[in-house]
mmCIF file of C-alpha atoms in Angstrom:
data_model
loop_
_atom_site.group_PDB
_atom_site.id
_atom_site.type_symbol
_atom_site.label_atom_id
_atom_site.label_comp_id
_atom_site.label_asym_id
_atom_site.label_seq_id
_atom_site.Cartn_x
_atom_site.Cartn_y
_atom_site.Cartn_z
ATOM 1 C CA UNK A 887 71.748 81.976 32.104
ATOM 2 C CA UNK A 888 69.892 80.762 35.016
ATOM 3 C CA UNK A 889 66.148 82.032 34.203
ATOM 4 C CA UNK A 890 66.559 80.844 30.934
ATOM 5 C CA UNK A 891 67.624 77.122 31.513
ATOM 6 C CA UNK A 892 64.659 76.981 34.527
ATOM 7 C CA UNK A 893 62.319 78.021 31.658
ATOM 8 C CA UNK A 894 63.603 74.984 29.625
ATOM 9 C CA UNK A 895 62.937 72.816 32.126
ATOM 10 C CA UNK A 896 59.738 73.907 33.681
ATOM 11 C CA UNK A 897 58.038 73.660 29.882
ATOM 12 C CA UNK A 898 58.165 69.523 29.491
ATOM 13 C CA UNK A 899 57.366 69.184 33.259
ATOM 14 C CA UNK A 900 54.549 71.816 32.562
ATOM 15 C CA UNK A 901 53.252 69.506 29.964
ATOM 16 C CA UNK A 902 53.676 65.863 32.215
ATOM 17 C CA UNK A 903 52.046 67.339 34.534
ATOM 18 C CA UNK A 904 49.061 69.013 32.738
ATOM 19 C CA UNK A 905 48.284 65.721 30.407
ATOM 20 C CA UNK A 906 48.294 63.818 33.980
ATOM 21 C CA UNK A 907 45.679 65.977 35.518
ATOM 22 C CA UNK A 908 43.032 65.408 32.267
ATOM 23 C CA UNK A 909 44.465 61.311 32.185
ATOM 24 C CA UNK A 910 43.319 61.799 36.573
ATOM 25 C CA UNK A 911 40.090 63.449 35.401
ATOM 26 C CA UNK A 912 38.699 61.139 33.070
ATOM 27 C CA UNK A 913 40.169 57.534 35.186
ATOM 28 C CA UNK A 914 38.097 59.708 38.673
ATOM 29 C CA UNK A 915 34.650 60.133 36.128
ATOM 30 C CA UNK A 916 35.314 56.507 35.139
ATOM 31 C CA UNK A 917 36.114 55.477 39.369
ATOM 32 C CA UNK A 918 32.706 57.146 40.863
ATOM 33 C CA UNK A 919 30.502 56.055 38.474
ATOM 34 C CA UNK A 920 27.685 54.167 39.119
ATOM 35 C CA UNK A 921 27.369 51.220 36.899
ATOM 36 C CA UNK A 922 25.632 48.537 36.933
ATOM 37 C CA UNK A 923 27.449 45.594 37.888
ATOM 38 C CA UNK A 924 30.449 47.795 39.003
ATOM 39 C CA UNK A 925 31.906 47.608 42.773
ATOM 40 C CA UNK A 926 31.566 50.923 44.299
ATOM 41 C CA UNK A 927 34.760 53.366 44.643
ATOM 42 C CA UNK A 928 35.130 53.560 48.648
ATOM 43 C CA UNK A 929 38.563 54.621 50.333
ATOM 44 C CA UNK A 930 40.292 52.140 48.797
ATOM 45 C CA UNK A 931 40.313 52.870 45.441
ATOM 46 C CA UNK A 932 40.904 56.132 45.942
ATOM 47 C CA UNK A 933 44.249 55.543 47.314
ATOM 48 C CA UNK A 934 44.751 52.961 43.954
ATOM 49 C CA UNK A 935 44.017 56.217 42.425
ATOM 50 C CA UNK A 936 46.600 58.417 43.960
ATOM 51 C CA UNK A 937 48.882 56.311 43.584
ATOM 52 C CA UNK A 938 48.271 55.140 40.407
ATOM 53 C CA UNK A 939 48.388 59.389 38.954
ATOM 54 C CA UNK A 940 51.047 59.723 40.945
ATOM 55 C CA UNK A 941 53.082 56.937 38.322
ATOM 56 C CA UNK A 942 51.113 59.191 35.295
ATOM 57 C CA UNK A 943 53.617 61.721 36.484
ATOM 58 C CA UNK A 944 56.237 59.724 35.563
ATOM 59 C CA UNK A 945 55.517 58.671 32.229
ATOM 60 C CA UNK A 946 58.261 60.611 30.110
ATOM 61 C CA UNK A 947 61.370 60.763 32.738
ATOM 62 C CA UNK A 948 60.420 56.875 33.793
ATOM 63 C CA UNK A 949 58.561 55.272 31.264
ATOM 64 C CA UNK A 950 58.839 51.116 32.492
ATOM 65 C CA UNK A 951 58.203 52.372 36.129
ATOM 66 C CA UNK A 952 55.637 54.426 35.077
ATOM 67 C CA UNK A 953 53.791 51.314 32.708
ATOM 68 C CA UNK A 954 54.443 49.490 35.824
ATOM 69 C CA UNK A 955 53.126 51.390 38.747
ATOM 70 C CA UNK A 956 49.713 52.223 35.795
ATOM 71 C CA UNK A 957 49.493 48.754 35.601
ATOM 72 C CA UNK A 958 49.143 48.007 38.158
ATOM 73 C CA UNK A 959 46.320 49.428 39.968
ATOM 74 C CA UNK A 960 44.849 48.830 36.698
ATOM 75 C CA UNK A 961 44.811 45.318 37.495
ATOM 76 C CA UNK A 962 43.690 46.318 41.157
ATOM 77 C CA UNK A 963 40.517 47.851 40.122
ATOM 78 C CA UNK A 964 39.671 44.894 38.063
ATOM 79 C CA UNK A 965 39.939 42.374 40.498
ATOM 80 C CA UNK A 966 38.255 44.893 43.149
ATOM 81 C CA UNK A 967 35.430 44.366 40.458
ATOM 82 C CA UNK A 968 35.520 48.396 39.017
ATOM 83 C CA UNK A 969 34.652 48.072 35.203
ATOM 84 C CA UNK A 970 35.427 50.607 33.786
ATOM 85 C CA UNK A 971 37.130 50.918 30.101
ATOM 86 C CA UNK A 972 38.317 54.839 31.532
ATOM 87 C CA UNK A 973 39.926 53.390 34.036
ATOM 88 C CA UNK A 974 42.805 51.711 31.274
ATOM 89 C CA UNK A 975 44.076 55.272 30.422
ATOM 90 C CA UNK A 976 46.852 56.464 32.908
ATOM 91 C CA UNK A 977 48.648 52.706 31.625
ATOM 92 C CA UNK A 978 47.480 52.473 27.928
ATOM 93 C CA UNK A 979 49.831 56.614 28.114
ATOM 94 C CA UNK A 980 52.284 55.405 29.883
ATOM 95 C CA UNK A 981 52.801 52.418 27.635
ATOM 96 C CA UNK A 982 52.186 54.648 24.280
ATOM 97 C CA UNK A 983 55.956 56.162 25.759
ATOM 98 C CA UNK A 984 57.579 52.442 26.854
ATOM 99 C CA UNK A 985 56.990 51.926 22.920
ATOM 100 C CA UNK A 986 58.210 56.158 21.915
ATOM 101 C CA UNK A 987 61.122 56.011 23.767
ATOM 102 C CA UNK A 988 62.508 52.634 23.224
ATOM 103 C CA UNK A 989 63.047 49.833 20.970
ATOM 104 C CA UNK A 990 60.709 47.639 18.837
ATOM 105 C CA UNK A 991 61.944 44.752 20.759
ATOM 106 C CA UNK A 992 61.238 45.870 25.166
ATOM 107 C CA UNK A 993 57.789 46.647 22.881
ATOM 108 C CA UNK A 994 57.440 43.491 21.727
ATOM 109 C CA UNK A 995 58.516 42.012 25.663
ATOM 110 C CA UNK A 996 56.128 44.243 27.305
ATOM 111 C CA UNK A 997 53.653 43.697 25.501
ATOM 112 C CA UNK A 998 53.455 40.176 26.007
ATOM 113 C CA UNK A 999 54.192 40.783 28.712
ATOM 114 C CA UNK A 1000 51.066 43.011 30.098
ATOM 115 C CA UNK A 1001 48.596 40.968 27.720
ATOM 116 C CA UNK A 1002 49.658 37.792 29.229
ATOM 117 C CA UNK A 1003 48.242 39.933 33.033
ATOM 118 C CA UNK A 1004 45.099 41.427 31.539
ATOM 119 C CA UNK A 1005 43.808 38.666 30.672
ATOM 120 C CA UNK A 1006 44.477 36.178 33.639
ATOM 121 C CA UNK A 1007 43.250 39.800 35.016
ATOM 122 C CA UNK A 1008 39.520 39.706 33.672
ATOM 123 C CA UNK A 1009 39.527 36.003 33.659
ATOM 124 C CA UNK A 1010 40.521 36.508 37.717
ATOM 125 C CA UNK A 1011 37.650 39.403 38.073
ATOM 126 C CA UNK A 1012 35.052 37.327 35.930
ATOM 127 C CA UNK A 1013 35.123 34.296 38.114
ATOM 128 C CA UNK A 1014 34.425 36.238 41.282
ATOM 129 C CA UNK A 1015 32.006 38.482 39.415
ATOM 130 C CA UNK A 1016 29.967 35.715 36.586
ATOM 131 C CA UNK A 1017 30.537 37.659 34.116
ATOM 132 C CA UNK A 1018 30.877 41.417 35.041
ATOM 133 C CA UNK A 1019 34.222 41.984 32.740
ATOM 134 C CA UNK A 1020 34.709 42.235 29.054
ATOM 135 C CA UNK A 1021 35.904 39.184 27.219
ATOM 136 C CA UNK A 1022 39.922 38.420 27.690
ATOM 137 C CA UNK A 1023 40.493 38.331 24.332
ATOM 138 C CA UNK A 1024 39.410 42.382 24.229
ATOM 139 C CA UNK A 1025 41.520 43.139 27.237
ATOM 140 C CA UNK A 1026 44.780 41.172 26.027
ATOM 141 C CA UNK A 1027 44.950 44.140 23.232
ATOM 142 C CA UNK A 1028 43.846 46.994 25.352
ATOM 143 C CA UNK A 1029 47.438 46.931 26.529
ATOM 144 C CA UNK A 1030 48.276 46.407 22.441
ATOM 145 C CA UNK A 1031 47.579 49.432 20.414
ATOM 146 C CA UNK A 1032 48.904 52.175 22.568
ATOM 147 C CA UNK A 1033 52.604 50.082 22.423
ATOM 148 C CA UNK A 1034 51.757 49.014 18.224
ATOM 149 C CA UNK A 1035 50.892 53.210 17.963
ATOM 150 C CA UNK A 1036 54.243 53.883 20.041
ATOM 151 C CA UNK A 1037 55.629 52.440 17.894
ATOM 152 C CA UNK A 1038 54.439 54.084 14.664
ATOM 153 C CA UNK A 1039 54.920 57.679 15.943
ATOM 154 C CA UNK A 1040 58.316 56.116 17.120
ATOM 155 C CA UNK A 1041 58.951 54.069 13.372
ATOM 156 C CA UNK A 1042 58.552 57.811 11.692
ATOM 157 C CA UNK A 1043 60.527 60.196 13.829
ATOM 158 C CA UNK A 1044 63.274 58.010 13.152
ATOM 159 C CA UNK A 1045 62.832 57.900 9.428
ATOM 160 C CA UNK A 1046 62.202 61.905 9.187
ATOM 161 C CA UNK A 1047 65.843 61.894 11.514
ATOM 162 C CA UNK A 1048 67.655 59.292 8.896
ATOM 163 C CA UNK A 1049 66.095 61.290 6.127
ATOM 164 C CA UNK A 1050 67.570 64.664 7.920
ATOM 165 C CA UNK A 1051 70.706 63.163 8.602
ATOM 166 C CA UNK A 1052 71.431 62.003 5.346
ATOM 167 C CA UNK A 1053 70.135 64.821 3.445
ATOM 168 C CA UNK A 1054 73.324 66.336 6.303
ATOM 169 C CA UNK A 1055 75.804 64.156 4.941
ATOM 170 C CA UNK A 1056 74.680 64.156 1.501
ATOM 171 C CA UNK A 1057 75.071 68.161 1.964
ATOM 172 C CA UNK A 1058 78.440 68.617 3.549
ATOM 173 C CA UNK A 1059 79.697 65.857 0.756
ATOM 174 C CA UNK A 1060 78.379 68.384 -2.312
ATOM 175 C CA UNK A 1061 80.019 70.904 -0.336
ATOM 176 C CA UNK A 1062 83.003 68.794 0.267
ATOM 177 C CA UNK A 1063 83.040 67.770 -3.300
ATOM 178 C CA UNK A 1064 83.006 71.330 -4.650
ATOM 179 C CA UNK A 1065 86.584 72.512 -2.168
ATOM 180 C CA UNK A 1066 88.256 69.423 -3.830
ATOM 181 C CA UNK A 1067 86.725 70.500 -7.071
ATOM 182 C CA UNK A 1068 87.842 74.408 -6.477
ATOM 183 C CA UNK A 1069 91.165 72.680 -5.734
ATOM 184 C CA UNK A 1070 92.094 70.832 -8.103
ATOM 185 C CA UNK A 1071 90.802 73.680 -10.376
ATOM 186 C CA UNK A 1072 93.956 76.065 -8.863
ATOM 187 C CA UNK A 1073 96.655 73.610 -8.943
ATOM 188 C CA UNK A 1074 95.204 73.521 -12.796
ATOM 189 C CA UNK A 1075 95.531 77.264 -12.446
ATOM 190 C CA UNK A 1076 98.901 77.562 -11.486
ATOM 191 C CA UNK A 1077 100.766 74.934 -13.000
ATOM 192 C CA UNK A 1078 99.321 77.227 -16.263
ATOM 193 C CA UNK A 1079 100.830 79.952 -14.829
ATOM 194 C CA UNK A 1080 104.053 78.285 -13.573
ATOM 195 C CA UNK A 1081 105.272 77.081 -16.963
ATOM 196 C CA UNK A 1082 103.614 80.475 -18.979
ATOM 197 C CA UNK A 1083 105.675 82.578 -16.716
ATOM 198 C CA UNK A 1084 108.450 79.914 -15.363
ATOM 199 C CA UNK A 1085 109.212 79.513 -18.957
ATOM 200 C CA UNK A 1086 108.680 83.444 -20.177
ATOM 201 C CA UNK A 1087 111.916 84.426 -17.884
ATOM 202 C CA UNK A 1088 113.435 82.387 -17.755
ATOM 203 C CA UNK A 1089 113.877 82.336 -22.471
ATOM 204 C CA UNK A 1090 113.925 86.660 -21.756
ATOM 205 C CA UNK A 1091 116.774 85.888 -19.140
ATOM 206 C CA UNK A 1092 118.687 83.598 -21.861
ATOM 207 C CA UNK A 1093 118.132 86.206 -24.038
ATOM 208 C CA UNK A 1094 118.986 89.252 -21.700
ATOM 209 C CA UNK A 1095 122.129 87.926 -21.547
ATOM 210 C CA UNK A 1096 123.401 87.276 -24.867
ATOM 211 C CA UNK A 1097 122.052 90.625 -25.783
ATOM 212 C CA UNK A 1098 124.784 92.021 -23.172
ATOM 213 C CA UNK A 1099 127.491 90.277 -24.050
ATOM 214 C CA UNK A 1100 127.282 91.252 -27.342
ATOM 215 C CA UNK A 1101 125.902 94.867 -26.884
ATOM 216 C CA UNK A 1102 129.162 95.929 -27.869
ATOM 217 C CA UNK A 1103 130.915 93.643 -29.911
ATOM 218 C CA UNK A 1104 128.353 92.393 -31.741
ATOM 219 C CA UNK A 1105 125.369 94.708 -31.584
ATOM 220 C CA UNK A 1106 123.298 92.812 -34.099
ATOM 221 C CA UNK A 1107 123.253 89.727 -32.770
ATOM 222 C CA UNK A 1108 122.247 91.588 -29.592
ATOM 223 C CA UNK A 1109 119.243 93.630 -31.347
ATOM 224 C CA UNK A 1110 118.291 89.667 -32.393
ATOM 225 C CA UNK A 1111 118.198 88.651 -28.720
ATOM 226 C CA UNK A 1112 116.450 91.630 -27.679
ATOM 227 C CA UNK A 1113 114.240 91.782 -30.862
ATOM 228 C CA UNK A 1114 113.496 87.433 -29.181
ATOM 229 C CA UNK A 1115 113.161 89.848 -25.489
ATOM 230 C CA UNK A 1116 109.664 91.302 -26.841
ATOM 231 C CA UNK A 1117 108.367 88.291 -28.317
ATOM 232 C CA UNK A 1118 108.650 85.876 -25.527
ATOM 233 C CA UNK A 1119 107.319 88.954 -23.186
ATOM 234 C CA UNK A 1120 104.145 89.559 -25.404
ATOM 235 C CA UNK A 1121 103.262 85.743 -26.291
ATOM 236 C CA UNK A 1122 103.732 85.473 -22.274
ATOM 237 C CA UNK A 1123 101.096 88.310 -22.018
ATOM 238 C CA UNK A 1124 98.980 86.790 -24.748
ATOM 239 C CA UNK A 1125 98.619 82.914 -22.597
ATOM 240 C CA UNK A 1126 97.957 84.617 -19.323
ATOM 241 C CA UNK A 1127 95.332 86.812 -20.938
ATOM 242 C CA UNK A 1128 94.407 83.266 -22.449
ATOM 243 C CA UNK A 1129 94.215 82.049 -18.540
ATOM 244 C CA UNK A 1130 91.859 85.093 -16.598
ATOM 245 C CA UNK A 1131 89.480 84.871 -19.704
ATOM 246 C CA UNK A 1132 88.513 81.619 -18.381
ATOM 247 C CA UNK A 1133 88.994 82.527 -15.344
ATOM 248 C CA UNK A 1134 86.493 85.390 -16.295
ATOM 249 C CA UNK A 1135 84.016 83.455 -17.950
ATOM 250 C CA UNK A 1136 84.206 85.917 -20.344
ATOM 251 C CA UNK A 1137 86.220 86.177 -23.875
ATOM 252 C CA UNK A 1138 86.649 89.965 -23.928
ATOM 253 C CA UNK A 1139 89.529 89.567 -22.354
ATOM 254 C CA UNK A 1140 91.491 88.345 -24.772
ATOM 255 C CA UNK A 1141 90.997 84.629 -24.769
ATOM 256 C CA UNK A 1142 88.220 82.707 -26.184
ATOM 257 C CA UNK A 1143 88.107 81.688 -30.219
ATOM 258 C CA UNK A 1144 91.328 83.719 -31.190
ATOM 259 C CA UNK A 1145 93.357 82.162 -28.172
ATOM 260 C CA UNK A 1146 93.175 78.560 -28.318
ATOM 261 C CA UNK A 1147 95.762 76.055 -25.569
ATOM 262 C CA UNK A 1148 98.469 75.521 -26.866
ATOM 263 C CA UNK A 1149 99.412 72.811 -28.409
ATOM 264 C CA UNK A 1150 101.948 70.212 -30.218
ATOM 265 C CA UNK A 1151 101.693 72.257 -33.535
ATOM 266 C CA UNK A 1152 103.221 75.708 -31.507
ATOM 267 C CA UNK A 1153 106.458 73.848 -30.384
ATOM 268 C CA UNK A 1154 108.721 74.752 -33.152
ATOM 269 C CA UNK A 1155 107.558 78.187 -31.151
ATOM 270 C CA UNK A 1156 108.582 77.449 -28.335
ATOM 271 C CA UNK A 1157 111.674 76.372 -29.124
ATOM 272 C CA UNK A 1158 112.819 79.273 -30.976
ATOM 273 C CA UNK A 1159 111.880 81.409 -28.227
ATOM 274 C CA UNK A 1160 113.492 78.730 -25.431
ATOM 275 C CA UNK A 1161 116.773 77.757 -27.239
ATOM 276 C CA UNK A 1162 118.223 81.723 -28.583
ATOM 277 C CA UNK A 1163 121.538 81.302 -29.946
ATOM 278 C CA UNK A 1164 122.992 79.612 -26.782
ATOM 279 C CA UNK A 1165 120.594 76.514 -26.423
ATOM 280 C CA UNK A 1166 120.421 74.303 -29.885
ATOM 281 C CA UNK A 1167 117.202 72.437 -29.659
ATOM 282 C CA UNK A 1168 116.308 69.672 -32.736
ATOM 283 C CA UNK A 1169 112.768 68.659 -32.593
ATOM 284 C CA UNK A 1170 111.700 65.171 -34.163
ATOM 285 C CA UNK A 1171 107.956 64.305 -34.308
ATOM 286 C CA UNK A 1172 107.442 60.774 -35.032
ATOM 287 C CA UNK A 1173 104.045 60.590 -35.431
ATOM 288 C CA UNK A 1174 102.334 60.445 -39.235
ATOM 289 C CA UNK A 1175 100.791 63.475 -40.185
ATOM 290 C CA UNK A 1176 98.132 61.887 -42.158
ATOM 291 C CA UNK A 1177 96.347 60.789 -38.808
ATOM 292 C CA UNK A 1178 92.962 62.071 -36.443
ATOM 293 C CA UNK A 1179 94.382 65.220 -33.948
ATOM 294 C CA UNK A 1180 94.930 63.925 -30.475
ATOM 295 C CA UNK A 1181 92.459 66.090 -27.990
ATOM 296 C CA UNK A 1182 92.927 68.480 -26.369
ATOM 297 C CA UNK A 1183 94.167 68.229 -23.178
ATOM 298 C CA UNK A 1184 96.860 65.399 -24.696
ATOM 299 C CA UNK A 1185 98.104 68.536 -27.160
ATOM 300 C CA UNK A 1186 98.364 70.899 -24.273
ATOM 301 C CA UNK A 1187 99.893 68.489 -21.202
ATOM 302 C CA UNK A 1188 102.579 66.772 -23.564
ATOM 303 C CA UNK A 1189 102.734 70.773 -24.965
ATOM 304 C CA UNK A 1190 103.380 72.122 -20.629
ATOM 305 C CA UNK A 1191 105.606 69.623 -20.410
ATOM 306 C CA UNK A 1192 108.005 70.209 -23.489
ATOM 307 C CA UNK A 1193 108.040 73.231 -22.102
ATOM 308 C CA UNK A 1194 109.044 72.740 -18.228
ATOM 309 C CA UNK A 1195 111.510 70.989 -19.199
ATOM 310 C CA UNK A 1196 113.745 73.122 -22.390
ATOM 311 C CA UNK A 1197 113.048 76.111 -18.948
ATOM 312 C CA UNK A 1198 114.672 73.363 -16.520
ATOM 313 C CA UNK A 1199 117.635 72.808 -18.961
ATOM 314 C CA UNK A 1200 117.951 76.881 -19.919
ATOM 315 C CA UNK A 1201 117.978 76.727 -15.942
ATOM 316 C CA UNK A 1202 119.809 73.710 -14.249
ATOM 317 C CA UNK A 1203 121.547 72.249 -17.630
ATOM 318 C CA UNK A 1204 125.239 74.482 -19.561
ATOM 319 C CA UNK A 1205 123.872 72.513 -22.483
ATOM 320 C CA UNK A 1206 125.111 73.527 -25.843
ATOM 321 C CA UNK A 1207 122.086 71.517 -27.248
ATOM 322 C CA UNK A 1208 119.460 68.970 -25.941
ATOM 323 C CA UNK A 1209 116.416 67.007 -27.825
ATOM 324 C CA UNK A 1210 112.608 66.584 -28.202
ATOM 325 C CA UNK A 1211 110.706 64.334 -29.322
ATOM 326 C CA UNK A 1212 107.326 63.697 -29.619
ATOM 327 C CA UNK A 1213 106.296 59.599 -30.212
ATOM 328 C CA UNK A 1214 103.277 57.437 -30.751
ATOM 329 C CA UNK A 1215 102.464 53.615 -29.791
ATOM 330 C CA UNK A 1216 99.084 52.204 -30.729
ATOM 331 C CA UNK A 1217 97.861 48.897 -29.848
ATOM 332 C CA UNK A 1218 94.493 47.582 -31.359
ATOM 333 C CA UNK A 1219 91.904 50.524 -28.359
ATOM 334 C CA UNK A 1220 95.627 51.598 -26.569
ATOM 335 C CA UNK A 1221 97.931 54.089 -27.240
ATOM 336 C CA UNK A 1222 99.842 56.202 -25.517
ATOM 337 C CA UNK A 1223 101.629 59.372 -26.675
ATOM 338 C CA UNK A 1224 105.590 59.704 -25.977
ATOM 339 C CA UNK A 1225 106.826 62.630 -25.389
ATOM 340 C CA UNK A 1226 111.353 62.577 -24.636
ATOM 341 C CA UNK A 1227 113.396 65.684 -23.676
ATOM 342 C CA UNK A 1228 116.927 65.186 -23.404
ATOM 343 C CA UNK A 1229 119.789 67.515 -23.017
ATOM 344 C CA UNK A 1230 123.709 66.344 -23.204
ATOM 345 C CA UNK A 1231 124.242 68.384 -19.363
ATOM 346 C CA UNK A 1232 126.665 68.333 -18.167
ATOM 347 C CA UNK A 1233 124.095 70.962 -15.108
ATOM 348 C CA UNK A 1234 124.736 73.943 -12.815
ATOM 349 C CA UNK A 1235 123.506 75.463 -10.039
ATOM 350 C CA UNK A 1236 120.856 77.528 -10.402
ATOM 351 C CA UNK A 1237 120.488 80.491 -8.478
ATOM 352 C CA UNK A 1238 117.728 80.358 -5.950
ATOM 353 C CA UNK A 1239 115.670 77.690 -4.114
ATOM 354 C CA UNK A 1240 114.375 74.302 -6.672
ATOM 355 C CA UNK A 1241 110.870 75.169 -7.874
ATOM 356 C CA UNK A 1242 108.340 73.112 -8.198
ATOM 357 C CA UNK A 1243 108.763 71.949 -12.150
ATOM 358 C CA UNK A 1244 109.390 68.430 -11.988
ATOM 359 C CA UNK A 1245 106.187 67.720 -9.989
ATOM 360 C CA UNK A 1246 104.163 70.508 -11.960
ATOM 361 C CA UNK A 1247 105.260 68.671 -14.571
ATOM 362 C CA UNK A 1248 103.529 64.394 -13.007
ATOM 363 C CA UNK A 1249 100.841 66.127 -12.102
ATOM 364 C CA UNK A 1250 99.927 67.494 -15.375
ATOM 365 C CA UNK A 1251 100.456 63.541 -16.497
ATOM 366 C CA UNK A 1252 98.634 62.579 -13.862
ATOM 367 C CA UNK A 1253 95.438 64.468 -14.487
ATOM 368 C CA UNK A 1254 94.662 62.497 -18.216
ATOM 369 C CA UNK A 1255 95.860 58.673 -16.570
ATOM 370 C CA UNK A 1256 100.080 59.892 -17.739
ATOM 371 C CA UNK A 1257 103.167 58.921 -16.052
ATOM 372 C CA UNK A 1258 106.941 60.826 -15.992
ATOM 373 C CA UNK A 1259 110.011 59.464 -15.016
ATOM 374 C CA UNK A 1260 112.933 62.068 -14.951
ATOM 375 C CA UNK A 1261 116.350 60.855 -14.168
ATOM 376 C CA UNK A 1262 119.907 61.619 -14.678
ATOM 377 C CA UNK A 1263 120.761 59.612 -18.439
ATOM 378 C CA UNK A 1264 123.112 57.260 -19.373
ATOM 379 C CA UNK A 1265 124.927 58.733 -21.804
ATOM 380 C CA UNK A 1266 125.105 61.981 -19.915
ATOM 381 C CA UNK A 1267 122.535 65.157 -19.348
ATOM 382 C CA UNK A 1268 119.122 64.571 -18.037
ATOM 383 C CA UNK A 1269 116.582 62.853 -19.909
ATOM 384 C CA UNK A 1270 112.230 63.607 -18.924
ATOM 385 C CA UNK A 1271 109.770 61.444 -20.861
ATOM 386 C CA UNK A 1272 105.856 61.038 -20.341
ATOM 387 C CA UNK A 1273 103.269 58.705 -21.505
ATOM 388 C CA UNK A 1274 100.425 60.070 -21.831
ATOM 389 C CA UNK A 1275 97.731 58.040 -22.901
ATOM 390 C CA UNK A 1276 95.090 58.594 -26.449
ATOM 391 C CA UNK A 1277 91.342 57.974 -26.340
ATOM 392 C CA UNK A 1278 90.437 55.707 -28.370
ATOM 393 C CA UNK A 1279 88.264 57.159 -30.777
ATOM 394 C CA UNK A 1280 91.486 60.213 -31.147
ATOM 395 C CA UNK A 1281 94.120 57.677 -32.716
ATOM 396 C CA UNK A 1282 96.671 59.084 -34.540
ATOM 397 C CA UNK A 1283 97.894 57.502 -37.173
ATOM 398 C CA UNK A 1284 101.069 54.181 -36.878
ATOM 399 C CA UNK A 1285 104.279 55.954 -36.997
ATOM 400 C CA UNK A 1286 106.306 54.468 -39.088
ATOM 401 C CA UNK A 1287 109.612 54.120 -36.942
ATOM 402 C CA UNK A 1288 109.663 52.642 -34.080
ATOM 403 C CA UNK A 1289 109.504 54.764 -30.924
ATOM 404 C CA UNK A 1290 112.596 52.690 -29.780
ATOM 405 C CA UNK A 1291 114.244 53.716 -33.162
ATOM 406 C CA UNK A 1292 113.773 56.272 -33.238
ATOM 407 C CA UNK A 1293 114.999 57.464 -30.413
ATOM 408 C CA UNK A 1294 118.000 56.019 -30.119
ATOM 409 C CA UNK A 1295 118.527 57.390 -34.015
ATOM 410 C CA UNK A 1296 118.172 61.207 -32.653
ATOM 411 C CA UNK A 1297 120.613 60.483 -29.456
ATOM 412 C CA UNK A 1298 122.918 58.853 -32.140
ATOM 413 C CA UNK A 1299 122.625 62.464 -34.109
ATOM 414 C CA UNK A 1300 122.922 64.700 -30.777
#
């Protein structure tokens, strides 16, 4: 571990030393060159060179300090009479790293300060030596060029980092969206399986109880109950195969066109399986027969809500009769399908832990923007009422009787 850490720290240090050595060679060559009109190199000039080279070594770890030291050395050479564009290389490298590691505001401040110093030094040196240095305007551009280059490189790096971060956020968002869809699909499958299994097992339990009680005294009733148990089992197997076929995305398991999703047309069969001889269920459909069909998702939600509500009646109520009412209300572009299931009570304790039937009904209705309300009925028993929105393009016709009147009439009959 220590070896790896040491080699990791050594690489940038070696790069900084190598860059400083290359810049130092060019600067030393210009400082020692015999340029007409330029001051001769002496011990003081090389002392300044050593200080400048030491400051240049800090260009990555402390760019501002490096720029101050190299800038002071460059100004000293200018005022001392040395002429040479390569003498500005150390300060230009330091200023590049100042812009690369800083902010735009700092670069503007440092650039303005350095440009003023360069222009002032050029004016003073030219006044002493009689125009032996370049124009002050050109000297002002010397510190601005590396600062501008550093700003461009830093801006490109920030833009690249921004795009990379945005891509990472988009990928995380896609993963969260995929996970959310998987959770929703699992919840939907769990609701379907719960509706199929809970309803069928409850109906089969009721029919098996009837068959067991009537086996010796009334064998014909027992036989009918056992036939109903067999029919319920076959229906459950058919629906389970259809659900598995959807999961497999294949029609080979018995799903697809031969096993469509159940709807309101299958309510009589559902009620026949749920009722048996113990529970009498009255079905009333208040929709117009000639109206356009409902969307399949609405029909499936209504079917599952009725299925779960009847399952709860079988499991949690001692009622001998119950009522299922389907109604429709539409005005303008808005339409609603109303589903009510009411039993006469009284409630009875069901064995085992409480299930998720009521929660499942609410979630199923919420998936299409509907609501479910449930609670004790003022006249006794228990009421489940679901209101499901119907898209305007698939509205059924207006019912012949108002919802409230139809509901009161049906409850009055029971």
